Short mmCIF file of C-alpha atoms in Angstrom, two decimals:
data_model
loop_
_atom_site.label_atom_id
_atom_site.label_comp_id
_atom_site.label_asym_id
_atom_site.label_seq_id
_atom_site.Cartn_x
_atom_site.Cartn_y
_atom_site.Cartn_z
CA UNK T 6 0.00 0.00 0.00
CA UNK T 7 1.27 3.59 -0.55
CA UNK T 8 1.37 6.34 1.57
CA UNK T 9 -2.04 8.19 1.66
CA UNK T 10 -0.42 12.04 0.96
CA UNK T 11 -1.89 14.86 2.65
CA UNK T 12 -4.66 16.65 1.20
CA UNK T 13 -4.83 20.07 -0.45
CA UNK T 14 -1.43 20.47 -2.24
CA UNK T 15 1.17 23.49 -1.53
CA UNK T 16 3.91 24.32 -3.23
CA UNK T 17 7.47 23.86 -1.73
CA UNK T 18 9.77 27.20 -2.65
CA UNK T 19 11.06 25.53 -5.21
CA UNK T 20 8.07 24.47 -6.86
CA UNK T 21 7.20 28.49 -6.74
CA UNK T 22 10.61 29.37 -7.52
CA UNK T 23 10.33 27.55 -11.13
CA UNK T 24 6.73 29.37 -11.32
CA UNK T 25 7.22 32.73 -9.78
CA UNK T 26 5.34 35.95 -11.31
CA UNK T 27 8.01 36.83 -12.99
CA UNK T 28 6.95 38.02 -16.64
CA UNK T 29 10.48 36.30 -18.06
CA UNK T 30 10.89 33.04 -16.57
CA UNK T 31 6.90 31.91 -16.19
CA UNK T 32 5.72 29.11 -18.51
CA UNK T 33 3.26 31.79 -20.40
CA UNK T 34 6.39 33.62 -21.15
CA UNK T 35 8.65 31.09 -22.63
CA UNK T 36 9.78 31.07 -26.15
CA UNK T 37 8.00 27.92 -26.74
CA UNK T 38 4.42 28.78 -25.42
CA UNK T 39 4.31 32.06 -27.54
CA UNK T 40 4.53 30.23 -31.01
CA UNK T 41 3.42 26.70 -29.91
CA UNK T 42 -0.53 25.55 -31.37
CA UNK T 43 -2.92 25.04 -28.59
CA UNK T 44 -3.75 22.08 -26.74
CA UNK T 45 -6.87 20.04 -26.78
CA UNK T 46 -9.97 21.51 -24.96
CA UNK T 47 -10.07 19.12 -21.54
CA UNK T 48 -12.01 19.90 -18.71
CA UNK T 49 -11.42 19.19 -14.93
CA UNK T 50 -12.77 15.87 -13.29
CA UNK T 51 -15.90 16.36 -11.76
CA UNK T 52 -17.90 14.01 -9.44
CA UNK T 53 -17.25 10.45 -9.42
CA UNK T 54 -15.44 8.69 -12.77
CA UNK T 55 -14.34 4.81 -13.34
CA UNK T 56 -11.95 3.85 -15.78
CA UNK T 57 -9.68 0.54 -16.25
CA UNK T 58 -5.80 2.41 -16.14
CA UNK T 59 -5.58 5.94 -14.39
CA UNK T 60 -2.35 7.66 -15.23
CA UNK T 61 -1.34 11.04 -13.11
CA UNK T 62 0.56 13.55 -15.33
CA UNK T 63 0.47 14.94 -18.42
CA UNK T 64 4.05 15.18 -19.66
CA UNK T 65 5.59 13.21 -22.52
CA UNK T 66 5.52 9.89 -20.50
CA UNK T 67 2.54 9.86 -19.22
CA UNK T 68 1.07 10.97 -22.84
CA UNK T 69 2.90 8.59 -24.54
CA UNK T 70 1.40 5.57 -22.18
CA UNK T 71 -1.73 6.76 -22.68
CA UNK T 72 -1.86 7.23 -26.29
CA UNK T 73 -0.06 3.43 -27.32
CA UNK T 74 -2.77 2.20 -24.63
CA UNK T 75 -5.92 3.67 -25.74
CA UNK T 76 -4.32 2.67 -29.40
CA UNK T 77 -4.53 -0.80 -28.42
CA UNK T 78 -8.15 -0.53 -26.87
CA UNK T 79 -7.53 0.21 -23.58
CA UNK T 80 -9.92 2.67 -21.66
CA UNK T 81 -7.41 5.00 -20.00
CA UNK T 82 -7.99 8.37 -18.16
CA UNK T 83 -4.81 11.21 -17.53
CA UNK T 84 -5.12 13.62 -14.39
CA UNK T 85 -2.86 16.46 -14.87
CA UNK T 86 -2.98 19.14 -12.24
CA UNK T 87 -2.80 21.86 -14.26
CA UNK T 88 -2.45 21.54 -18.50
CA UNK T 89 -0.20 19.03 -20.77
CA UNK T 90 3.21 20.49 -20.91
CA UNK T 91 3.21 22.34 -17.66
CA UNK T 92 6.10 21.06 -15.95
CA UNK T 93 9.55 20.08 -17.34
CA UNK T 94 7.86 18.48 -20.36
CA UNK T 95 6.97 21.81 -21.61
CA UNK T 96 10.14 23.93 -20.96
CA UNK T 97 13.06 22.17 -21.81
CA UNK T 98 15.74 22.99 -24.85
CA UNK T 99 13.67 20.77 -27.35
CA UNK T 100 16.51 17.89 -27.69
CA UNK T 101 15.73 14.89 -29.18
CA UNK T 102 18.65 12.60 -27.36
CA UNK T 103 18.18 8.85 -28.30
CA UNK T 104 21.36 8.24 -25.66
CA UNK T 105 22.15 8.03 -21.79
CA UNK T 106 23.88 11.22 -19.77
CA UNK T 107 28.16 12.12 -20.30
CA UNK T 108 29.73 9.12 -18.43
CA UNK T 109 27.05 6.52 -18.80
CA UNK T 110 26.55 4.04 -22.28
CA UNK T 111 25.31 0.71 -22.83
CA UNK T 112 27.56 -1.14 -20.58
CA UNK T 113 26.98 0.84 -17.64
CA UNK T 114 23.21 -0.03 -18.63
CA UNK T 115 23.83 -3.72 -18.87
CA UNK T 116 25.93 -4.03 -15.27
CA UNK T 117 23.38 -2.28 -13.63
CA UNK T 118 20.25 -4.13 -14.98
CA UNK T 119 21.72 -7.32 -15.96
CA UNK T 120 22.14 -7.92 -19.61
CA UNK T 121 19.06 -8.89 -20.84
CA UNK T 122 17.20 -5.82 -19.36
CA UNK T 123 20.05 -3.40 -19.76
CA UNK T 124 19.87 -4.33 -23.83
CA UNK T 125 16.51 -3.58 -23.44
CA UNK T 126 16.43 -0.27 -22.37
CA UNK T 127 19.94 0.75 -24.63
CA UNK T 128 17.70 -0.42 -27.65
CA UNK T 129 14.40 0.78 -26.64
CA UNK T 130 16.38 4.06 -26.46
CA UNK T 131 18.00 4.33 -29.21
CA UNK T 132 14.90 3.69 -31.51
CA UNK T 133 14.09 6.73 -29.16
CA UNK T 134 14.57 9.77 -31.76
CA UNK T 135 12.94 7.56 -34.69
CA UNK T 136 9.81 7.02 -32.73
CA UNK T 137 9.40 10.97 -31.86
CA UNK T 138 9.60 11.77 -35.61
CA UNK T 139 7.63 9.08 -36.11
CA UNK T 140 4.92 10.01 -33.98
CA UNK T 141 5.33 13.41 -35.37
CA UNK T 142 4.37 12.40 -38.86
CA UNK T 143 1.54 9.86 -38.04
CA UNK T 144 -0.22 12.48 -36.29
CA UNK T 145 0.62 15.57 -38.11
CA UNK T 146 1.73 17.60 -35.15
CA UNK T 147 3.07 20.86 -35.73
CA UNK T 148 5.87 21.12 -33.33
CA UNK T 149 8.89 22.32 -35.74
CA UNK T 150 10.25 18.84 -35.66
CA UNK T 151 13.69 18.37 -37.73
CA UNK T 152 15.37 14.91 -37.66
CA UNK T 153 18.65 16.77 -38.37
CA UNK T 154 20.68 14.68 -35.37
CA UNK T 155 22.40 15.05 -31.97
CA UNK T 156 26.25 15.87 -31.09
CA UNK T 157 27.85 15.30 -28.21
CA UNK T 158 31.49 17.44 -28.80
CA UNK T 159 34.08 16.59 -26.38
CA UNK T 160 35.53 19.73 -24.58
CA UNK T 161 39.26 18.07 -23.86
CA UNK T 162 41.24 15.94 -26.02
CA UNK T 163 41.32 13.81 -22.98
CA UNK T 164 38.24 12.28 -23.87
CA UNK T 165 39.33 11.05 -27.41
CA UNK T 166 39.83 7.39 -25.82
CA UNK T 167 36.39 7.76 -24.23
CA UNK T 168 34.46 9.16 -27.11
CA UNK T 169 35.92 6.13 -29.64
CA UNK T 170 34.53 3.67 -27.04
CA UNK T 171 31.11 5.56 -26.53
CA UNK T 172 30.74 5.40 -30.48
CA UNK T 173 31.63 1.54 -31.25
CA UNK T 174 29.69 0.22 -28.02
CA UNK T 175 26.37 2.06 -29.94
CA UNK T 176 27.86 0.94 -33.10
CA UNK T 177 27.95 -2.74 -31.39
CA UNK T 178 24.22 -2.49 -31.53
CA UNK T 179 23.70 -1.56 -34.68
CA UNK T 180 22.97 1.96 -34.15
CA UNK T 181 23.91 4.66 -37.02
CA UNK T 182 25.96 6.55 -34.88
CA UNK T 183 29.28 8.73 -36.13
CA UNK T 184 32.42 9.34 -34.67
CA UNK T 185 33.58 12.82 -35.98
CA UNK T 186 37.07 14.03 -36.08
CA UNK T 187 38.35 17.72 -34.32
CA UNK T 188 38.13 19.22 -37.61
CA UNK T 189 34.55 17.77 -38.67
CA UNK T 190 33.61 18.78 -34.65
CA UNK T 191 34.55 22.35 -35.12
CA UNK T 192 32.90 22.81 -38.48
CA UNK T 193 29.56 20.92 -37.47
CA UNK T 194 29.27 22.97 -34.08
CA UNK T 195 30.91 26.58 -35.36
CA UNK T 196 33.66 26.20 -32.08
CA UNK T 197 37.33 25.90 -32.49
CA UNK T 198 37.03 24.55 -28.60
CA UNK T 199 35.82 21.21 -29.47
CA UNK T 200 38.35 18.08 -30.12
CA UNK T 201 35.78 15.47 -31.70
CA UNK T 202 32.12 14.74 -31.42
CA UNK T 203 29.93 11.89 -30.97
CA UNK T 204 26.92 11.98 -34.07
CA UNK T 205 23.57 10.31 -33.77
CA UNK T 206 21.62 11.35 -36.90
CA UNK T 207 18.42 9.96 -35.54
CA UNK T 208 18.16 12.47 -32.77
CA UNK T 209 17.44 16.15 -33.79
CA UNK T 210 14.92 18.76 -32.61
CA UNK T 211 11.68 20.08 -31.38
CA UNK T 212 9.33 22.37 -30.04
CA UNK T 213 8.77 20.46 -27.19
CA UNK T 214 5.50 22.03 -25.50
CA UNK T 215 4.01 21.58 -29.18
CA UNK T 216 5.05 18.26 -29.03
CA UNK T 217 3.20 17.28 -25.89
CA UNK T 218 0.10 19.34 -27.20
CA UNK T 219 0.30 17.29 -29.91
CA UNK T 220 0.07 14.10 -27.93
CA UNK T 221 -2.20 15.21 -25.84
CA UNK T 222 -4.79 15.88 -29.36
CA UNK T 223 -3.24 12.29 -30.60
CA UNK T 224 -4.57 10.64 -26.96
CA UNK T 225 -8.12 12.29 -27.03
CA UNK T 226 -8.43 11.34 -30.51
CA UNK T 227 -7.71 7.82 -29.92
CA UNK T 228 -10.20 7.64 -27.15
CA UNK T 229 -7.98 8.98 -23.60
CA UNK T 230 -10.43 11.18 -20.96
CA UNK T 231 -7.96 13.60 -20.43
CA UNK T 232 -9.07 15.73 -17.45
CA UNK T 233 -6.80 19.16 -16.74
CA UNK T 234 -6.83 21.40 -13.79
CA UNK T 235 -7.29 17.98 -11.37
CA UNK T 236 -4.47 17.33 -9.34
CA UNK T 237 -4.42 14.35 -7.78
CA UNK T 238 -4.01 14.63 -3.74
CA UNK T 239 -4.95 11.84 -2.05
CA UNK T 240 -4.72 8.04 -3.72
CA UNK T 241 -5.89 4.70 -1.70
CA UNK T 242 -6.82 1.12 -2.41
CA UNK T 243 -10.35 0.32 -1.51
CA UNK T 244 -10.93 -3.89 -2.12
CA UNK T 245 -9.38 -4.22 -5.81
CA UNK T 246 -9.76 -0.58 -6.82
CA UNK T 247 -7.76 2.34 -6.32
CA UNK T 248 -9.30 5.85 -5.66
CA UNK T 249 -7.55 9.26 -6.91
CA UNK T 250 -8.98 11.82 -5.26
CA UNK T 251 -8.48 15.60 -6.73
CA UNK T 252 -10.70 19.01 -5.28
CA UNK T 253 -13.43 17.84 -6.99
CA UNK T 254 -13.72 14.64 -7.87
CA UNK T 255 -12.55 11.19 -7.57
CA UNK T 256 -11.22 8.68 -9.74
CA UNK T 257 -11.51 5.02 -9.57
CA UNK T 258 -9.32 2.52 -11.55
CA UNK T 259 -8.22 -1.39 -11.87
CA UNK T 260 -4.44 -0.08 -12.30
CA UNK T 261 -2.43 3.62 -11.59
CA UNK T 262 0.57 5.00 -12.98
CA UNK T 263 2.17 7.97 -11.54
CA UNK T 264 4.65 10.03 -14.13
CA UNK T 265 4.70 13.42 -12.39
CA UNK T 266 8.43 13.41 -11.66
CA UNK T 267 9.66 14.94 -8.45
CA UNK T 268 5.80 17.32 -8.60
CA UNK T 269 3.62 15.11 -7.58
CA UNK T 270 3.08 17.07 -4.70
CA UNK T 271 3.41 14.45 -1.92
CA UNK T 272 1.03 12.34 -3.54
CA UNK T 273 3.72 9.33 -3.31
CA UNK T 274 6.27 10.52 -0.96
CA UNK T 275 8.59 7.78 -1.03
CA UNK T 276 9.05 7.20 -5.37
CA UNK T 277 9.13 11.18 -5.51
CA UNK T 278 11.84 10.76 -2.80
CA UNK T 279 13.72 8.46 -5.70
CA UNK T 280 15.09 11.58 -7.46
CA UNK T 281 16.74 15.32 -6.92
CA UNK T 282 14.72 17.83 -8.39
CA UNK T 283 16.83 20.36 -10.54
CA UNK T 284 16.30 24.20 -11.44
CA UNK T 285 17.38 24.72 -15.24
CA UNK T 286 17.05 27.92 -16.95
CA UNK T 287 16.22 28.19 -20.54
CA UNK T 288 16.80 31.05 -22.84
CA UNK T 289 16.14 32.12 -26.26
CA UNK T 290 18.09 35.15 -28.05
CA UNK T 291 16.81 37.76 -30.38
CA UNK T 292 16.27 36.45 -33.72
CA UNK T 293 19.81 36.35 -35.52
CA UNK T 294 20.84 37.21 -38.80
CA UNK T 295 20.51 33.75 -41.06
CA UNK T 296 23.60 34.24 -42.48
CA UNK T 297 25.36 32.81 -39.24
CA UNK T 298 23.86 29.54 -39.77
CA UNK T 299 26.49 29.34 -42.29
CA UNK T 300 29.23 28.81 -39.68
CA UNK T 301 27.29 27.95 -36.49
CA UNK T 302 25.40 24.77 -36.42
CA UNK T 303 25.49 24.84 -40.19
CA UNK T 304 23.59 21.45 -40.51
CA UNK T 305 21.21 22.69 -38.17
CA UNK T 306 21.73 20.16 -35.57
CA UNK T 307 21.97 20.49 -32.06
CA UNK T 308 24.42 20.20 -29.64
CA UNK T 309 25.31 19.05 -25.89
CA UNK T 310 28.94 19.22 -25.15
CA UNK T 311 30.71 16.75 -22.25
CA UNK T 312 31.43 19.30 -19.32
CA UNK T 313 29.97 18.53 -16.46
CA UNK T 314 28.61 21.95 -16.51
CA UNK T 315 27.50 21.43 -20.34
CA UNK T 316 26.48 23.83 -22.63
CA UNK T 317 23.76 22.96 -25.19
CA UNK T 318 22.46 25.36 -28.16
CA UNK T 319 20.36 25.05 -31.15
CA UNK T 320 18.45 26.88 -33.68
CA UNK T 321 15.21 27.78 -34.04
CA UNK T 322 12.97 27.97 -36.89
CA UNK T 323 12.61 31.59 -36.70
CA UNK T 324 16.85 32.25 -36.24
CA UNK T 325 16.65 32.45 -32.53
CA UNK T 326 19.22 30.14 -30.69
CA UNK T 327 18.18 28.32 -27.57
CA UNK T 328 20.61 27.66 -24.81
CA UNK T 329 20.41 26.81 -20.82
CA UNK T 330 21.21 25.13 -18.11
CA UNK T 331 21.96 25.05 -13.98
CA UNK T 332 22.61 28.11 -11.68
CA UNK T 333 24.66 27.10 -8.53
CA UNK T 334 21.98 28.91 -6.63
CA UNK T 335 18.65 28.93 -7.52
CA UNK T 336 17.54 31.42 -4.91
CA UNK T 337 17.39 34.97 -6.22
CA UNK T 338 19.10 34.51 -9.33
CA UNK T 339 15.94 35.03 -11.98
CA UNK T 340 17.97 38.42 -13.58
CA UNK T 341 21.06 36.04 -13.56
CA UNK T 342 19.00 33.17 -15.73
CA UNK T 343 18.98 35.62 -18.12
CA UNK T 344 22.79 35.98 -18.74
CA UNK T 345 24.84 33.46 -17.73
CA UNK T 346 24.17 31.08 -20.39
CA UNK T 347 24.27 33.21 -22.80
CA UNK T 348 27.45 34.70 -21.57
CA UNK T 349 28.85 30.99 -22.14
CA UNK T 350 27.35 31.02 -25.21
CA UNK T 351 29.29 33.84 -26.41
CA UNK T 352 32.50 32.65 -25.47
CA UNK T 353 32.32 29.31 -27.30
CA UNK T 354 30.97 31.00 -30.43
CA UNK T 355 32.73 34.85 -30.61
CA UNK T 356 31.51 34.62 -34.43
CA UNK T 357 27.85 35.95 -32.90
CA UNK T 358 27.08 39.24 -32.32
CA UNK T 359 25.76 40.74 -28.82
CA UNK T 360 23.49 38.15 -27.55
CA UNK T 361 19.99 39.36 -25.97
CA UNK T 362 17.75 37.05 -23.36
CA UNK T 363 14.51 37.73 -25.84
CA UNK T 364 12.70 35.22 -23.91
CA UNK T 365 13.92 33.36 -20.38
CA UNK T 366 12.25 30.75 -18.41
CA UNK T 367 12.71 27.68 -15.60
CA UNK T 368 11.78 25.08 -14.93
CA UNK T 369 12.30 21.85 -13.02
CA UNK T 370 13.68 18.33 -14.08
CA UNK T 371 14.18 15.67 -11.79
CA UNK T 372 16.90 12.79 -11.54
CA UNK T 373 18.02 9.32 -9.52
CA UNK T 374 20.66 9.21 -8.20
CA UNK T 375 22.28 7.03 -10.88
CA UNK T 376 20.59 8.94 -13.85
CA UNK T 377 18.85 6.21 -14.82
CA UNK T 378 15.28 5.29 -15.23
CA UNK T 379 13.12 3.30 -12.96
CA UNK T 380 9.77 1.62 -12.41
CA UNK T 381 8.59 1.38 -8.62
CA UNK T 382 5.46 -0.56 -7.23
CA UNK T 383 3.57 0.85 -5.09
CA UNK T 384 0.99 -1.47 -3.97
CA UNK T 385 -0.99 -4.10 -6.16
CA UNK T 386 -1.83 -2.56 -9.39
CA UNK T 387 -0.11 0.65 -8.96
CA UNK T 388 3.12 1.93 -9.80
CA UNK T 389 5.67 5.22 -10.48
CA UNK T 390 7.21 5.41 -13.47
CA UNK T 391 10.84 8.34 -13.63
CA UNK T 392 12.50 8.53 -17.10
CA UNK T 393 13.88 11.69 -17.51
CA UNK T 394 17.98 12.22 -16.07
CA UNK T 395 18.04 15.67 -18.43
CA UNK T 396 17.54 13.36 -21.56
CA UNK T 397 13.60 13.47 -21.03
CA UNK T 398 12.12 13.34 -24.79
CA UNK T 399 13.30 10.24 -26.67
CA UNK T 400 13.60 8.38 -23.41
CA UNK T 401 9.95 9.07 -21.89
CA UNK T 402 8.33 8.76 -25.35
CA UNK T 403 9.62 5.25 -26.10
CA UNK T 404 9.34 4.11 -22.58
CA UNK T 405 6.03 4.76 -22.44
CA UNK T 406 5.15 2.89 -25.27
CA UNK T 407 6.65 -0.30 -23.29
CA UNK T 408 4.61 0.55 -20.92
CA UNK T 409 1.87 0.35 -22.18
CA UNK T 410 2.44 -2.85 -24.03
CA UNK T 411 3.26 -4.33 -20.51
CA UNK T 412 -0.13 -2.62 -18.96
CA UNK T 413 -1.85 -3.84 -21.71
CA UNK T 414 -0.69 -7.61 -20.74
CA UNK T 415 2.86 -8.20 -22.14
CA UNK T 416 5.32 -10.23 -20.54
CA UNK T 417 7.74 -8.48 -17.51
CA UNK T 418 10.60 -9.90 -19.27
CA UNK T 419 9.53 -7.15 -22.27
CA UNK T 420 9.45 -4.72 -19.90
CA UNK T 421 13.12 -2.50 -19.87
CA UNK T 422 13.43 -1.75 -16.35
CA UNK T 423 12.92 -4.12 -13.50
CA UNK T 424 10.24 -3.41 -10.91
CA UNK T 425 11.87 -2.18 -7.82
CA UNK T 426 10.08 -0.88 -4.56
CA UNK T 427 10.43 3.47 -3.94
CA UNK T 428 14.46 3.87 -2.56
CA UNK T 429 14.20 7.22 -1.40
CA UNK T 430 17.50 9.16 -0.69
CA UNK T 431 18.71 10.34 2.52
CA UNK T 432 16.95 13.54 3.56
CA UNK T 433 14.78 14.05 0.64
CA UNK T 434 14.04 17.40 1.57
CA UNK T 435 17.11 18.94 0.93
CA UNK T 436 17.84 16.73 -1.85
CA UNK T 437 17.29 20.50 -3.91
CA UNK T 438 20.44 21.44 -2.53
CA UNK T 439 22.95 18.63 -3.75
CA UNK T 440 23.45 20.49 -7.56
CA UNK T 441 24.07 23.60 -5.64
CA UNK T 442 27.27 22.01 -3.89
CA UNK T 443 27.91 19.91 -6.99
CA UNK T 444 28.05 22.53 -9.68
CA UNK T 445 30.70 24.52 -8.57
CA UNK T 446 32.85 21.46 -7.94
CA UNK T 447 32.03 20.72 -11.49
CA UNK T 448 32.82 23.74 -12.96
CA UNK T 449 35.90 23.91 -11.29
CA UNK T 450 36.96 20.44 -12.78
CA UNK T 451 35.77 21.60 -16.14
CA UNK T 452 38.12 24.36 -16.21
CA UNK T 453 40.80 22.36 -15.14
CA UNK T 454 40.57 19.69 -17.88
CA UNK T 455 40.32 22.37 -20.20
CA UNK T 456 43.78 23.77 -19.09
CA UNK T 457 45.58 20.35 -19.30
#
């Protein structure tokens, strides 16, 4: 049985933090929400509903579940507390990463979940970036999707050995993945700083809060009751069912799957306890004379170097560039979200002219403590899915459609993941302040491999 949360949700300061008032960093005011279509009309539960699989969040996971189950006939409701796309789903730098985080591959993937599951999830992800685009096409969402690929440019020479060995284990599974040279780095990225790259030309880029939008019209037209502005507070098992209780209504289901990430509000304590919640900042410039394409980006990729501290850019359809990342202190530092990235930015690439914070936002990502996904129980019938680790779109969207082959009655050994009960870390509550001692170690390590 889970825990039974409190009701009537409040927000923790960071929670208000990544949603303060502030007309540059709030969700209304990122770059993505001003030219992203609408989503579909939903309304809040109300009263008393029944439905065979309840899933809590609207995000790309818990979209993608939804829309593969109610594909394969399944009657399946979504609860999202307030619309699809809210939370980190909605706000991120739009990367389409069919790979694991700097420092983890495919054999860190098979020690840790045994061989058969860990080449599982290293292929499930990989055919990541395909499925997005995939999806994209079947159901015609408009979400500025190019398949263009994804670099990974190493910042030292130092990693040469590393980056040949990160290419042929993906190559080992047959993936189309490219090792390029210093030269071919510096010309595919625009910066003399980089020493080689790692090329996956299945990954690319999106608009990702018209993506979700898009999967949210894809679910309702295949048959999901997706209900917005219902938060659920309160969940308990009463005989075989479970109840999901929001401010107005309650929902009752043979099966639950949580996929809010670290904001579920307390509704399970202990799988939300699984993961360190994260304050990014996102930014998008002023729209940039095309010409610069030319030497920047030129194939109009995207790209997320290997500092610890990385820095990831990208064009936009309109010539904007996108670019963000972690502040050491997330307290106070909304003017600062604004600048430092782009301050970065310009460094690496002294070819671009002044850069201006056009639009800024936050937002909030969550991750385990080994970056890696999971799938908790939490009583019979009900579980907590976490997929994201900062490489949220390919990953979520393909393993929710394993999901809900499993949920609809496939075989555990399908599944990706084993089935593990909620392993909270140590003081969960100040699990927000880990990144803000680990960053500036990290920077400081950066800059020293970058001297040697």
């Amino acid at each position: 049985m889970p825990e039974i949360a409190h009701k009537g949700y409040a927000p923790t300061i960071w929670e208000s933090l990544a949603d303060a008032p502030h007309p540059s960093i709030s969700f209304q005011s990122s770059f993505w929400h001003s030219v992203a279509p609408a989503g579909p009309v939903c309304t809040r539960l109300e009263g008393e509903a029944r439905t065979e699989t309840a899933i809590v969040g609207g995000g790309f996971l818990g979209l993608s579940t939804a829309l593969h189950l109610a594909e394969a006939g399944h009657n399946v409701t979504l609860l999202e507390a307030d619309e699809a796309g809210f939370g980190a789903s909605g706000r991120n730098t739009g990367f389409v990463v069919p790979n694991l985080l700097t420092g983890l591959d495919p054999r860190y993937a098979k020690e840790k979940f045994g061989p058969e599951k860990g080449d599982l999830l290293v292929r499930m992800l990989g055919e990541g970036g395909d499925l997005v685009f995939d999806l994209i096409k079947r159901h015609e969402i408009d979400c500025w999707g190019k398949q263009t690929g994804w670099m990974q440019p190493i910042h030292t020479g130092k990693k040469t050995a590393w980056l040949e060995d990160r290419v042929k284990q993906w190559q080992d599974l047959g993936r189309p993945v490219k090792l390029l040279s210093r030269d071919e780095a510096v010309a595919e990225t625009g910066s003399e700083a980089y020493h080689g790259a790692f090329l996956d030309p299945t990954g690319g880029h999106i608009n990702p809060l018209a993506f979700v939008r898009g999967l949210a019209h894809a679910a309702v037209k295949a048959g999901v009751t997706l209900h917005i502005d219902s938060r659920a507070n309160e969940i308990g098992k009463k005989g075989s069912e479970w109840h999901l209780k929001t401010d107005h209504g309650t929902l009752i289901a043979d099966r639950v799957l949580l996929t809010t990430n670290s904001t579920g509000g307390g509704l399970a304590p202990k799988a939300e306890g699984t993961q360190f919640p994260i304050t990014l900042f996102q930014v998008a410039t002023q729209q940039l004379d095309p010409e610069l394409r030319e030497s920047v980006l030129p194939n109009d990729r995207c790209s997320a170097d290997t500092r610890k501290d990385l820095i990831a850019y990208r064009w936009t359809n309109d010539n904007r560039i996108v670019t963000g990342g972690l502040l050491a202190n997330p307290l106070g530092s909304l003017e600062r979200g604004r600048t430092h990235h782009l301050g970065r930015l310009q460094e690496l690439l002294p070819q671009l002219p002044k850069l201006e914070p056009e639009f800024a936002w936050q937002g909030r990502l969550a991750a385990a403590r080994d970056y890696m996904p999971r799938l908790m129980r939490l009583g019979d019938g009900a579980f907590s899915a976490i997929a994201c680790n900062g490489r949220g779109i390919a990953m979520t969207t393909a393993l929710g459609r394993k999901l809900a082959y499993w949920l609809s009655g496939g075989a555990n050994e399908d599944l990706p993941l084993p089935i593990t009960a909620p392993d909270p870390v140590m003081f969960p509550k100040l699990a927000p302040l880990a990144f803000s001692v680990w960053l500036p170690l990290s920077r400081h390590q950066d800059a020293k491999d970058i001297r040697e």
